[in-house]
mmCIF file of C-alpha atoms in Angstrom:
data_model
loop_
_atom_site.group_PDB
_atom_site.id
_atom_site.type_symbol
_atom_site.label_atom_id
_atom_site.label_comp_id
_atom_site.label_asym_id
_atom_site.label_seq_id
_atom_site.Cartn_x
_atom_site.Cartn_y
_atom_site.Cartn_z
ATOM 1 C CA UNK A 1 78.469 18.980 209.684
ATOM 2 C CA UNK A 2 80.080 18.551 206.439
ATOM 3 C CA UNK A 3 77.940 16.560 203.943
ATOM 4 C CA UNK A 4 79.293 14.427 201.324
ATOM 5 C CA UNK A 5 77.554 16.386 198.625
ATOM 6 C CA UNK A 6 75.099 19.132 199.165
ATOM 7 C CA UNK A 7 72.236 18.542 196.652
ATOM 8 C CA UNK A 8 70.034 21.537 197.798
ATOM 9 C CA UNK A 9 72.757 24.119 196.992
ATOM 10 C CA UNK A 10 72.561 24.132 193.162
ATOM 11 C CA UNK A 11 68.853 25.030 193.503
ATOM 12 C CA UNK A 12 69.539 27.656 195.884
ATOM 13 C CA UNK A 13 72.152 29.210 193.451
ATOM 14 C CA UNK A 14 70.039 28.812 190.468
ATOM 15 C CA UNK A 15 66.565 29.141 191.799
ATOM 16 C CA UNK A 16 65.483 31.654 189.298
ATOM 17 C CA UNK A 17 66.688 29.833 186.372
ATOM 18 C CA UNK A 18 65.391 26.497 187.495
ATOM 19 C CA UNK A 19 61.984 27.887 188.197
ATOM 20 C CA UNK A 20 61.692 29.549 184.925
ATOM 21 C CA UNK A 21 62.724 26.215 183.117
ATOM 22 C CA UNK A 22 59.953 24.467 184.914
ATOM 23 C CA UNK A 23 57.429 27.205 184.109
ATOM 24 C CA UNK A 24 58.574 27.136 180.422
ATOM 25 C CA UNK A 25 57.825 23.465 180.066
ATOM 26 C CA UNK A 26 54.435 23.632 181.918
ATOM 27 C CA UNK A 27 53.243 26.593 179.972
ATOM 28 C CA UNK A 28 54.143 24.941 176.639
ATOM 29 C CA UNK A 29 52.238 21.909 177.726
ATOM 30 C CA UNK A 30 54.547 19.560 175.827
ATOM 31 C CA UNK A 31 56.218 16.954 178.071
ATOM 32 C CA UNK A 32 57.960 14.306 175.917
ATOM 33 C CA UNK A 33 60.510 14.881 173.096
ATOM 34 C CA UNK A 34 59.848 18.493 172.452
ATOM 35 C CA UNK A 35 61.902 21.609 172.102
ATOM 36 C CA UNK A 36 63.638 21.360 175.478
ATOM 37 C CA UNK A 37 65.172 17.945 174.711
ATOM 38 C CA UNK A 38 66.040 19.087 171.090
ATOM 39 C CA UNK A 39 67.778 22.275 172.465
ATOM 40 C CA UNK A 40 69.539 20.447 175.091
ATOM 41 C CA UNK A 41 70.878 17.940 172.504
ATOM 42 C CA UNK A 42 72.306 20.728 170.425
ATOM 43 C CA UNK A 43 73.769 22.460 173.437
ATOM 44 C CA UNK A 44 75.358 19.316 175.002
ATOM 45 C CA UNK A 45 76.744 18.104 171.579
ATOM 46 C CA UNK A 46 78.391 21.600 171.036
ATOM 47 C CA UNK A 47 79.756 21.577 174.518
ATOM 48 C CA UNK A 48 81.385 18.037 174.173
ATOM 49 C CA UNK A 49 82.519 18.804 170.523
ATOM 50 C CA UNK A 50 80.396 16.259 168.706
ATOM 51 C CA UNK A 51 77.944 16.521 165.748
ATOM 52 C CA UNK A 52 75.180 14.580 167.496
ATOM 53 C CA UNK A 53 73.516 14.231 171.012
ATOM 54 C CA UNK A 54 70.657 11.868 171.794
ATOM 55 C CA UNK A 55 68.844 12.261 175.072
ATOM 56 C CA UNK A 56 67.746 9.151 176.781
ATOM 57 C CA UNK A 57 66.234 8.261 180.021
ATOM 58 C CA UNK A 58 69.385 7.464 182.076
ATOM 59 C CA UNK A 59 73.081 6.569 181.859
ATOM 60 C CA UNK A 60 72.538 2.749 181.935
ATOM 61 C CA UNK A 61 70.278 3.082 178.727
ATOM 62 C CA UNK A 62 72.736 5.404 177.098
ATOM 63 C CA UNK A 63 75.195 2.398 177.331
ATOM 64 C CA UNK A 64 72.771 -0.305 176.639
ATOM 65 C CA UNK A 65 71.024 1.547 173.535
ATOM 66 C CA UNK A 66 74.375 2.318 172.078
ATOM 67 C CA UNK A 67 75.494 -1.315 172.161
ATOM 68 C CA UNK A 68 72.191 -2.531 170.720
ATOM 69 C CA UNK A 69 72.427 0.132 167.904
ATOM 70 C CA UNK A 70 75.805 -1.315 166.906
ATOM 71 C CA UNK A 71 74.192 -4.643 166.580
ATOM 72 C CA UNK A 72 76.118 -6.126 169.621
ATOM 73 C CA UNK A 73 74.320 -9.003 171.215
ATOM 74 C CA UNK A 74 74.268 -12.783 171.650
ATOM 75 C CA UNK A 75 77.649 -14.316 171.374
ATOM 76 C CA UNK A 76 79.590 -11.171 171.453
ATOM 77 C CA UNK A 77 82.000 -9.954 174.085
ATOM 78 C CA UNK A 78 82.629 -6.512 175.338
ATOM 79 C CA UNK A 79 85.709 -5.340 177.316
ATOM 80 C CA UNK A 80 84.848 -3.522 180.495
ATOM 81 C CA UNK A 81 86.717 -2.455 183.610
ATOM 82 C CA UNK A 82 86.754 -4.845 186.558
ATOM 83 C CA UNK A 83 86.444 -1.791 188.913
ATOM 84 C CA UNK A 84 83.414 0.253 187.995
ATOM 85 C CA UNK A 85 79.800 0.801 188.980
ATOM 86 C CA UNK A 86 77.801 -2.169 187.875
ATOM 87 C CA UNK A 87 75.831 -0.227 185.303
ATOM 88 C CA UNK A 88 78.867 -0.666 182.832
ATOM 89 C CA UNK A 89 78.424 -4.403 183.176
ATOM 90 C CA UNK A 90 74.609 -4.473 183.061
ATOM 91 C CA UNK A 91 74.518 -2.576 179.848
ATOM 92 C CA UNK A 92 76.461 -5.330 178.232
ATOM 93 C CA UNK A 93 74.445 -7.899 179.624
ATOM 94 C CA UNK A 94 71.122 -6.325 178.757
ATOM 95 C CA UNK A 95 72.401 -6.145 175.108
ATOM 96 C CA UNK A 96 72.866 -9.980 175.387
ATOM 97 C CA UNK A 97 76.776 -9.836 175.153
ATOM 98 C CA UNK A 98 79.159 -10.910 177.737
ATOM 99 C CA UNK A 99 81.203 -8.508 179.749
ATOM 100 C CA UNK A 100 84.909 -9.316 179.822
ATOM 101 C CA UNK A 101 86.629 -7.668 182.763
ATOM 102 C CA UNK A 102 90.122 -6.029 182.680
ATOM 103 C CA UNK A 103 91.879 -4.839 185.762
ATOM 104 C CA UNK A 104 92.535 -1.205 186.612
ATOM 105 C CA UNK A 105 95.550 0.824 186.830
ATOM 106 C CA UNK A 106 95.656 1.254 190.666
ATOM 107 C CA UNK A 107 97.091 4.776 190.501
ATOM 108 C CA UNK A 108 93.898 6.158 188.703
ATOM 109 C CA UNK A 109 91.374 3.462 189.079
ATOM 110 C CA UNK A 110 90.728 3.437 185.311
ATOM 111 C CA UNK A 111 91.076 0.568 183.050
ATOM 112 C CA UNK A 112 94.778 -0.394 182.413
ATOM 113 C CA UNK A 113 95.060 -0.120 178.558
ATOM 114 C CA UNK A 114 98.145 -2.363 178.842
ATOM 115 C CA UNK A 115 95.949 -5.280 179.805
ATOM 116 C CA UNK A 116 93.299 -4.973 177.252
ATOM 117 C CA UNK A 117 94.764 -6.897 174.344
ATOM 118 C CA UNK A 118 95.258 -9.901 176.434
ATOM 119 C CA UNK A 119 91.602 -10.024 177.059
ATOM 120 C CA UNK A 120 90.465 -9.813 173.499
ATOM 121 C CA UNK A 121 89.142 -12.725 171.609
ATOM 122 C CA UNK A 122 87.537 -13.412 168.119
ATOM 123 C CA UNK A 123 84.197 -12.507 169.702
ATOM 124 C CA UNK A 124 85.186 -9.069 171.139
ATOM 125 C CA UNK A 125 83.180 -6.224 169.392
ATOM 126 C CA UNK A 126 83.750 -3.184 171.734
ATOM 127 C CA UNK A 127 85.662 -1.642 174.584
ATOM 128 C CA UNK A 128 83.805 0.474 177.196
ATOM 129 C CA UNK A 129 86.561 2.447 179.147
ATOM 130 C CA UNK A 130 84.992 4.302 182.192
ATOM 131 C CA UNK A 131 86.237 7.830 182.904
ATOM 132 C CA UNK A 132 86.199 6.943 186.745
ATOM 133 C CA UNK A 133 85.932 9.505 189.368
ATOM 134 C CA UNK A 134 85.929 12.259 186.769
ATOM 135 C CA UNK A 135 89.245 11.451 185.132
ATOM 136 C CA UNK A 136 89.475 10.411 181.407
ATOM 137 C CA UNK A 137 90.827 7.049 180.839
ATOM 138 C CA UNK A 138 94.010 6.727 178.646
ATOM 139 C CA UNK A 139 91.915 7.079 175.323
ATOM 140 C CA UNK A 140 94.759 7.362 172.748
ATOM 141 C CA UNK A 141 96.158 4.005 173.812
ATOM 142 C CA UNK A 142 92.542 2.428 173.941
ATOM 143 C CA UNK A 143 91.445 3.718 170.699
ATOM 144 C CA UNK A 144 94.738 2.547 169.086
ATOM 145 C CA UNK A 145 93.866 -0.874 170.170
ATOM 146 C CA UNK A 146 90.405 -0.607 168.953
ATOM 147 C CA UNK A 147 91.557 0.423 165.501
ATOM 148 C CA UNK A 148 94.071 -2.326 165.273
ATOM 149 C CA UNK A 149 91.361 -4.878 166.020
ATOM 150 C CA UNK A 150 88.348 -3.399 164.245
ATOM 151 C CA UNK A 151 86.498 -2.689 167.614
ATOM 152 C CA UNK A 152 84.118 0.041 168.717
ATOM 153 C CA UNK A 153 84.913 2.350 171.602
ATOM 154 C CA UNK A 154 82.132 3.507 173.938
ATOM 155 C CA UNK A 155 83.190 5.940 176.578
ATOM 156 C CA UNK A 156 81.274 5.582 179.958
ATOM 157 C CA UNK A 157 81.396 9.150 180.717
ATOM 158 C CA UNK A 158 78.820 9.157 183.443
ATOM 159 C CA UNK A 159 81.320 10.647 185.930
ATOM 160 C CA UNK A 160 83.283 12.877 183.654
ATOM 161 C CA UNK A 161 81.209 16.031 182.458
ATOM 162 C CA UNK A 162 83.698 18.405 181.075
ATOM 163 C CA UNK A 163 86.838 16.352 181.750
ATOM 164 C CA UNK A 164 89.372 16.449 178.972
ATOM 165 C CA UNK A 165 92.427 14.382 177.540
ATOM 166 C CA UNK A 166 95.071 16.517 175.842
ATOM 167 C CA UNK A 167 92.444 19.295 175.644
ATOM 168 C CA UNK A 168 89.548 17.171 174.119
ATOM 169 C CA UNK A 169 86.414 16.809 176.137
ATOM 170 C CA UNK A 170 85.144 13.331 177.155
ATOM 171 C CA UNK A 171 82.177 12.678 174.990
ATOM 172 C CA UNK A 172 84.232 13.213 171.813
ATOM 173 C CA UNK A 173 87.101 10.667 172.512
ATOM 174 C CA UNK A 174 85.570 7.436 171.133
ATOM 175 C CA UNK A 175 83.016 6.316 168.542
ATOM 176 C CA UNK A 176 80.361 7.271 171.075
ATOM 177 C CA UNK A 177 80.010 8.309 174.784
ATOM 178 C CA UNK A 178 77.228 7.636 177.303
ATOM 179 C CA UNK A 179 76.446 10.156 179.916
ATOM 180 C CA UNK A 180 74.343 10.024 183.153
ATOM 181 C CA UNK A 181 72.744 13.046 184.681
ATOM 182 C CA UNK A 182 71.829 11.480 187.799
ATOM 183 C CA UNK A 183 71.355 14.342 190.406
ATOM 184 C CA UNK A 184 74.811 13.745 192.128
ATOM 185 C CA UNK A 185 76.755 14.183 188.847
ATOM 186 C CA UNK A 186 78.754 17.013 187.993
ATOM 187 C CA UNK A 187 75.834 18.156 185.587
ATOM 188 C CA UNK A 188 72.750 16.662 187.431
ATOM 189 C CA UNK A 189 69.038 16.583 186.531
ATOM 190 C CA UNK A 190 66.376 16.417 189.213
ATOM 191 C CA UNK A 191 65.906 12.770 188.632
ATOM 192 C CA UNK A 192 67.196 10.287 186.122
ATOM 193 C CA UNK A 193 68.430 11.480 182.782
ATOM 194 C CA UNK A 194 71.076 10.480 180.313
ATOM 195 C CA UNK A 195 72.466 11.112 176.831
ATOM 196 C CA UNK A 196 74.709 9.604 174.050
ATOM 197 C CA UNK A 197 77.176 11.893 171.997
ATOM 198 C CA UNK A 198 78.665 10.744 168.765
ATOM 199 C CA UNK A 199 79.877 11.940 165.246
ATOM 200 C CA UNK A 200 78.195 9.036 163.693
ATOM 201 C CA UNK A 201 74.959 10.233 162.045
ATOM 202 C CA UNK A 202 73.660 6.609 161.311
ATOM 203 C CA UNK A 203 74.217 5.740 165.101
ATOM 204 C CA UNK A 204 72.365 8.953 166.236
ATOM 205 C CA UNK A 205 69.526 8.095 163.899
ATOM 206 C CA UNK A 206 69.245 4.603 165.148
ATOM 207 C CA UNK A 207 69.311 5.673 168.793
ATOM 208 C CA UNK A 208 66.455 8.084 168.228
ATOM 209 C CA UNK A 209 64.317 5.180 166.931
ATOM 210 C CA UNK A 210 65.354 2.648 169.712
ATOM 211 C CA UNK A 211 64.438 5.173 172.524
ATOM 212 C CA UNK A 212 60.943 5.819 171.152
ATOM 213 C CA UNK A 213 59.428 2.391 170.944
ATOM 214 C CA UNK A 214 61.515 1.694 167.576
ATOM 215 C CA UNK A 215 59.302 4.508 166.041
ATOM 216 C CA UNK A 216 60.182 7.864 164.238
ATOM 217 C CA UNK A 217 56.712 8.304 163.170
ATOM 218 C CA UNK A 218 53.791 7.763 165.632
ATOM 219 C CA UNK A 219 52.382 4.222 165.465
ATOM 220 C CA UNK A 220 54.999 3.125 162.861
ATOM 221 C CA UNK A 221 57.413 0.826 164.590
ATOM 222 C CA UNK A 222 60.165 -0.045 162.463
ATOM 223 C CA UNK A 223 62.134 -1.808 165.104
ATOM 224 C CA UNK A 224 61.569 -3.532 168.633
ATOM 225 C CA UNK A 225 62.530 -0.451 170.543
ATOM 226 C CA UNK A 226 62.241 0.850 174.198
ATOM 227 C CA UNK A 227 60.593 3.493 176.157
ATOM 228 C CA UNK A 228 63.941 5.410 177.209
ATOM 229 C CA UNK A 229 63.351 9.012 176.248
ATOM 230 C CA UNK A 230 64.786 12.025 178.167
ATOM 231 C CA UNK A 231 61.884 13.974 179.774
ATOM 232 C CA UNK A 232 61.339 17.573 178.606
ATOM 233 C CA UNK A 233 61.425 18.761 182.342
ATOM 234 C CA UNK A 234 64.805 17.087 182.936
ATOM 235 C CA UNK A 235 66.269 18.621 179.796
ATOM 236 C CA UNK A 236 65.013 22.116 180.765
ATOM 237 C CA UNK A 237 66.811 21.711 184.153
ATOM 238 C CA UNK A 238 70.022 20.579 182.374
ATOM 239 C CA UNK A 239 69.867 23.481 180.141
ATOM 240 C CA UNK A 240 69.588 25.815 183.134
ATOM 241 C CA UNK A 241 72.723 24.181 184.844
ATOM 242 C CA UNK A 242 74.780 23.756 181.800
ATOM 243 C CA UNK A 243 76.142 27.267 181.686
ATOM 244 C CA UNK A 244 77.513 26.815 185.294
ATOM 245 C CA UNK A 245 79.092 23.574 184.668
ATOM 246 C CA UNK A 246 82.753 24.867 183.987
ATOM 247 C CA UNK A 247 82.672 27.143 187.034
ATOM 248 C CA UNK A 248 81.332 24.377 189.216
ATOM 249 C CA UNK A 249 84.096 22.062 187.901
ATOM 250 C CA UNK A 250 86.689 24.656 188.573
ATOM 251 C CA UNK A 251 85.498 24.816 192.065
ATOM 252 C CA UNK A 252 85.982 21.153 192.425
ATOM 253 C CA UNK A 253 89.495 21.305 191.048
ATOM 254 C CA UNK A 254 90.454 24.020 193.610
ATOM 255 C CA UNK A 255 89.186 21.659 196.468
ATOM 256 C CA UNK A 256 90.985 18.697 194.860
ATOM 257 C CA UNK A 257 94.116 20.699 194.831
ATOM 258 C CA UNK A 258 93.766 21.731 198.422
ATOM 259 C CA UNK A 259 93.213 17.975 199.493
ATOM 260 C CA UNK A 260 96.269 16.937 197.358
ATOM 261 C CA UNK A 261 98.539 19.686 198.918
ATOM 262 C CA UNK A 262 97.429 19.352 202.560
ATOM 263 C CA UNK A 263 96.940 15.496 202.776
ATOM 264 C CA UNK A 264 100.265 14.824 201.100
ATOM 265 C CA UNK A 265 102.930 12.694 202.917
ATOM 266 C CA UNK A 266 100.401 10.911 205.287
ATOM 267 C CA UNK A 267 101.910 7.483 205.475
ATOM 268 C CA UNK A 268 98.609 5.437 205.527
ATOM 269 C CA UNK A 269 96.855 7.347 202.942
ATOM 270 C CA UNK A 270 97.385 7.023 199.084
ATOM 271 C CA UNK A 271 96.137 9.991 197.319
ATOM 272 C CA UNK A 272 94.550 9.956 193.619
ATOM 273 C CA UNK A 273 97.091 10.322 190.817
ATOM 274 C CA UNK A 274 96.240 12.622 187.751
ATOM 275 C CA UNK A 275 97.670 10.873 184.654
ATOM 276 C CA UNK A 276 99.730 12.970 182.194
ATOM 277 C CA UNK A 277 97.336 14.407 179.622
ATOM 278 C CA UNK A 278 94.328 14.323 181.786
ATOM 279 C CA UNK A 279 92.482 17.203 183.348
ATOM 280 C CA UNK A 280 89.961 15.788 185.724
ATOM 281 C CA UNK A 281 86.784 17.285 186.820
ATOM 282 C CA UNK A 282 86.852 15.540 190.296
ATOM 283 C CA UNK A 283 83.442 14.005 190.453
ATOM 284 C CA UNK A 284 84.867 12.103 193.382
ATOM 285 C CA UNK A 285 87.997 12.633 195.415
ATOM 286 C CA UNK A 286 88.923 8.965 196.308
ATOM 287 C CA UNK A 287 91.706 8.115 198.602
ATOM 288 C CA UNK A 288 92.954 4.640 199.459
ATOM 289 C CA UNK A 289 93.866 3.172 202.990
ATOM 290 C CA UNK A 290 93.961 -0.086 204.636
ATOM 291 C CA UNK A 291 92.344 1.444 207.641
ATOM 292 C CA UNK A 292 89.234 2.471 205.762
ATOM 293 C CA UNK A 293 86.555 1.515 208.245
ATOM 294 C CA UNK A 294 88.243 3.303 211.149
ATOM 295 C CA UNK A 295 88.826 6.382 208.993
ATOM 296 C CA UNK A 296 85.250 6.330 208.037
ATOM 297 C CA UNK A 297 83.952 6.052 211.556
ATOM 298 C CA UNK A 298 86.360 8.726 212.830
ATOM 299 C CA UNK A 299 85.090 11.231 210.148
ATOM 300 C CA UNK A 300 81.435 10.159 210.817
ATOM 301 C CA UNK A 301 81.872 10.930 214.518
ATOM 302 C CA UNK A 302 82.838 14.341 213.598
ATOM 303 C CA UNK A 303 79.918 14.906 211.246
ATOM 304 C CA UNK A 304 81.893 14.386 208.041
ATOM 305 C CA UNK A 305 80.141 12.437 205.359
ATOM 306 C CA UNK A 306 82.016 9.985 203.225
ATOM 307 C CA UNK A 307 80.992 7.145 200.700
ATOM 308 C CA UNK A 308 82.646 4.002 199.371
ATOM 309 C CA UNK A 309 82.756 3.878 195.425
ATOM 310 C CA UNK A 310 82.443 0.734 195.248
ATOM 311 C CA UNK A 311 82.381 -1.774 198.036
ATOM 312 C CA UNK A 312 81.433 -4.844 195.958
ATOM 313 C CA UNK A 313 83.287 -5.406 192.706
ATOM 314 C CA UNK A 314 80.696 -6.394 189.914
ATOM 315 C CA UNK A 315 82.211 -10.026 189.443
ATOM 316 C CA UNK A 316 81.488 -10.641 193.179
ATOM 317 C CA UNK A 317 77.946 -9.249 193.139
ATOM 318 C CA UNK A 318 74.761 -11.302 193.159
ATOM 319 C CA UNK A 319 73.962 -10.199 189.733
ATOM 320 C CA UNK A 320 76.892 -12.146 188.302
ATOM 321 C CA UNK A 321 76.763 -14.978 190.801
ATOM 322 C CA UNK A 322 75.930 -17.478 187.830
ATOM 323 C CA UNK A 323 79.076 -16.436 185.865
ATOM 324 C CA UNK A 324 81.333 -18.467 188.173
ATOM 325 C CA UNK A 325 83.627 -15.777 189.289
ATOM 326 C CA UNK A 326 85.367 -16.269 192.508
ATOM 327 C CA UNK A 327 87.189 -14.062 195.097
ATOM 328 C CA UNK A 328 90.830 -13.691 193.796
ATOM 329 C CA UNK A 329 89.891 -13.661 190.204
ATOM 330 C CA UNK A 330 90.335 -9.836 189.838
ATOM 331 C CA UNK A 331 92.570 -8.953 192.829
ATOM 332 C CA UNK A 332 93.244 -5.462 191.940
ATOM 333 C CA UNK A 333 89.570 -4.556 191.733
ATOM 334 C CA UNK A 334 89.009 -6.386 195.002
ATOM 335 C CA UNK A 335 91.749 -4.400 196.629
ATOM 336 C CA UNK A 336 90.266 -1.201 195.545
ATOM 337 C CA UNK A 337 86.874 -2.217 196.800
ATOM 338 C CA UNK A 338 88.390 -2.908 200.217
ATOM 339 C CA UNK A 339 90.462 0.168 200.480
ATOM 340 C CA UNK A 340 88.737 3.313 198.638
ATOM 341 C CA UNK A 341 86.909 5.995 200.508
ATOM 342 C CA UNK A 342 85.443 9.244 198.846
ATOM 343 C CA UNK A 343 85.910 12.505 200.673
ATOM 344 C CA UNK A 344 83.526 15.181 200.575
ATOM 345 C CA UNK A 345 83.671 16.895 197.106
ATOM 346 C CA UNK A 346 81.282 19.327 195.364
ATOM 347 C CA UNK A 347 81.166 22.705 193.979
ATOM 348 C CA UNK A 348 79.255 24.116 197.099
ATOM 349 C CA UNK A 349 81.681 22.683 199.642
ATOM 350 C CA UNK A 350 82.991 25.726 201.370
ATOM 351 C CA UNK A 351 86.535 26.436 202.192
ATOM 352 C CA UNK A 352 85.911 26.097 205.882
ATOM 353 C CA UNK A 353 84.335 22.782 205.293
ATOM 354 C CA UNK A 354 87.195 21.560 203.262
ATOM 355 C CA UNK A 355 89.565 22.694 206.143
ATOM 356 C CA UNK A 356 87.545 20.755 208.430
ATOM 357 C CA UNK A 357 87.964 17.657 206.356
ATOM 358 C CA UNK A 358 91.649 18.092 206.094
ATOM 359 C CA UNK A 359 92.075 18.664 209.815
ATOM 360 C CA UNK A 360 89.985 15.660 210.637
ATOM 361 C CA UNK A 361 91.907 13.145 208.236
ATOM 362 C CA UNK A 362 95.161 14.643 209.743
ATOM 363 C CA UNK A 363 93.953 14.207 213.259
ATOM 364 C CA UNK A 364 93.036 10.535 212.513
ATOM 365 C CA UNK A 365 96.673 10.047 211.058
ATOM 366 C CA UNK A 366 98.230 11.474 214.165
ATOM 367 C CA UNK A 367 96.398 8.979 216.416
ATOM 368 C CA UNK A 368 97.746 5.952 214.392
#
């Protein structure tokens, strides 16, 4: 069996550190907005290269609260990728604004910066590029567009912990960045968790108020806030894992290089492209093939796990049925939704398991 991702292995590797983290929190007897959250915020900000980090409950709220903190809401528009996990769109909707989709660069899956300006209107307030699959979007072009038009840039960095563009880490490439620490992420908690990084002191202060019922002093509510705080226990887990993140990302890179080298040249398989300037962390290794269902079934029969990220584009989901979108409105996103397949990827995938994946994919190709 080759699992798509082994979620038990990080605990087995870091059992002593993780057990100590849980004991530390329980012995302190402080479970909400305490020393662990504060320490993780400092450590994650330093890792990303920003002045501030604000821990929140999950990645969706990291996006949503940032848009709220900027005053984006009713009547506003926000540029989003047409090809992304639906949370990117939902955050805009929760803020009261309208998501405006822009098609991807099919080679990387990331938003095509050359298409953004055509989607702008007088109501546009922000751009939310997603660093999809662990590869940074073309941030110099995107931030240049934003500066020309007076827009905010909010990185959706949920899949890109440690990824860089021209040596600068995600989290420090826009006006703010939203991270998810869902268990399957490169840096994963043992449940939901998220954070926002920024160099904007006023934004960080506003986020700390909004995440905590609109309050900075107990029972004094200066805004209509939310209950979206990062838990002490999850912060302690993230602190235990953070020192291993770079090594785990390097392991992902080695697996990706093996896939790229040993699956090259297969006529029915399109491999991911790494853009010039990008150094991905390979949250996912996503191939494209018109025979996806057959390849998926072939690998499953051999005990090899795969997933589809993502089978239904947001504009065709039930969540946005009332928006009036129809099939064919965003053909590039629809094509990706029909053809992408994520192969096993993770820092604890063994060389033998990676070899099994390569052999199985090549065996499938030989049968065609």
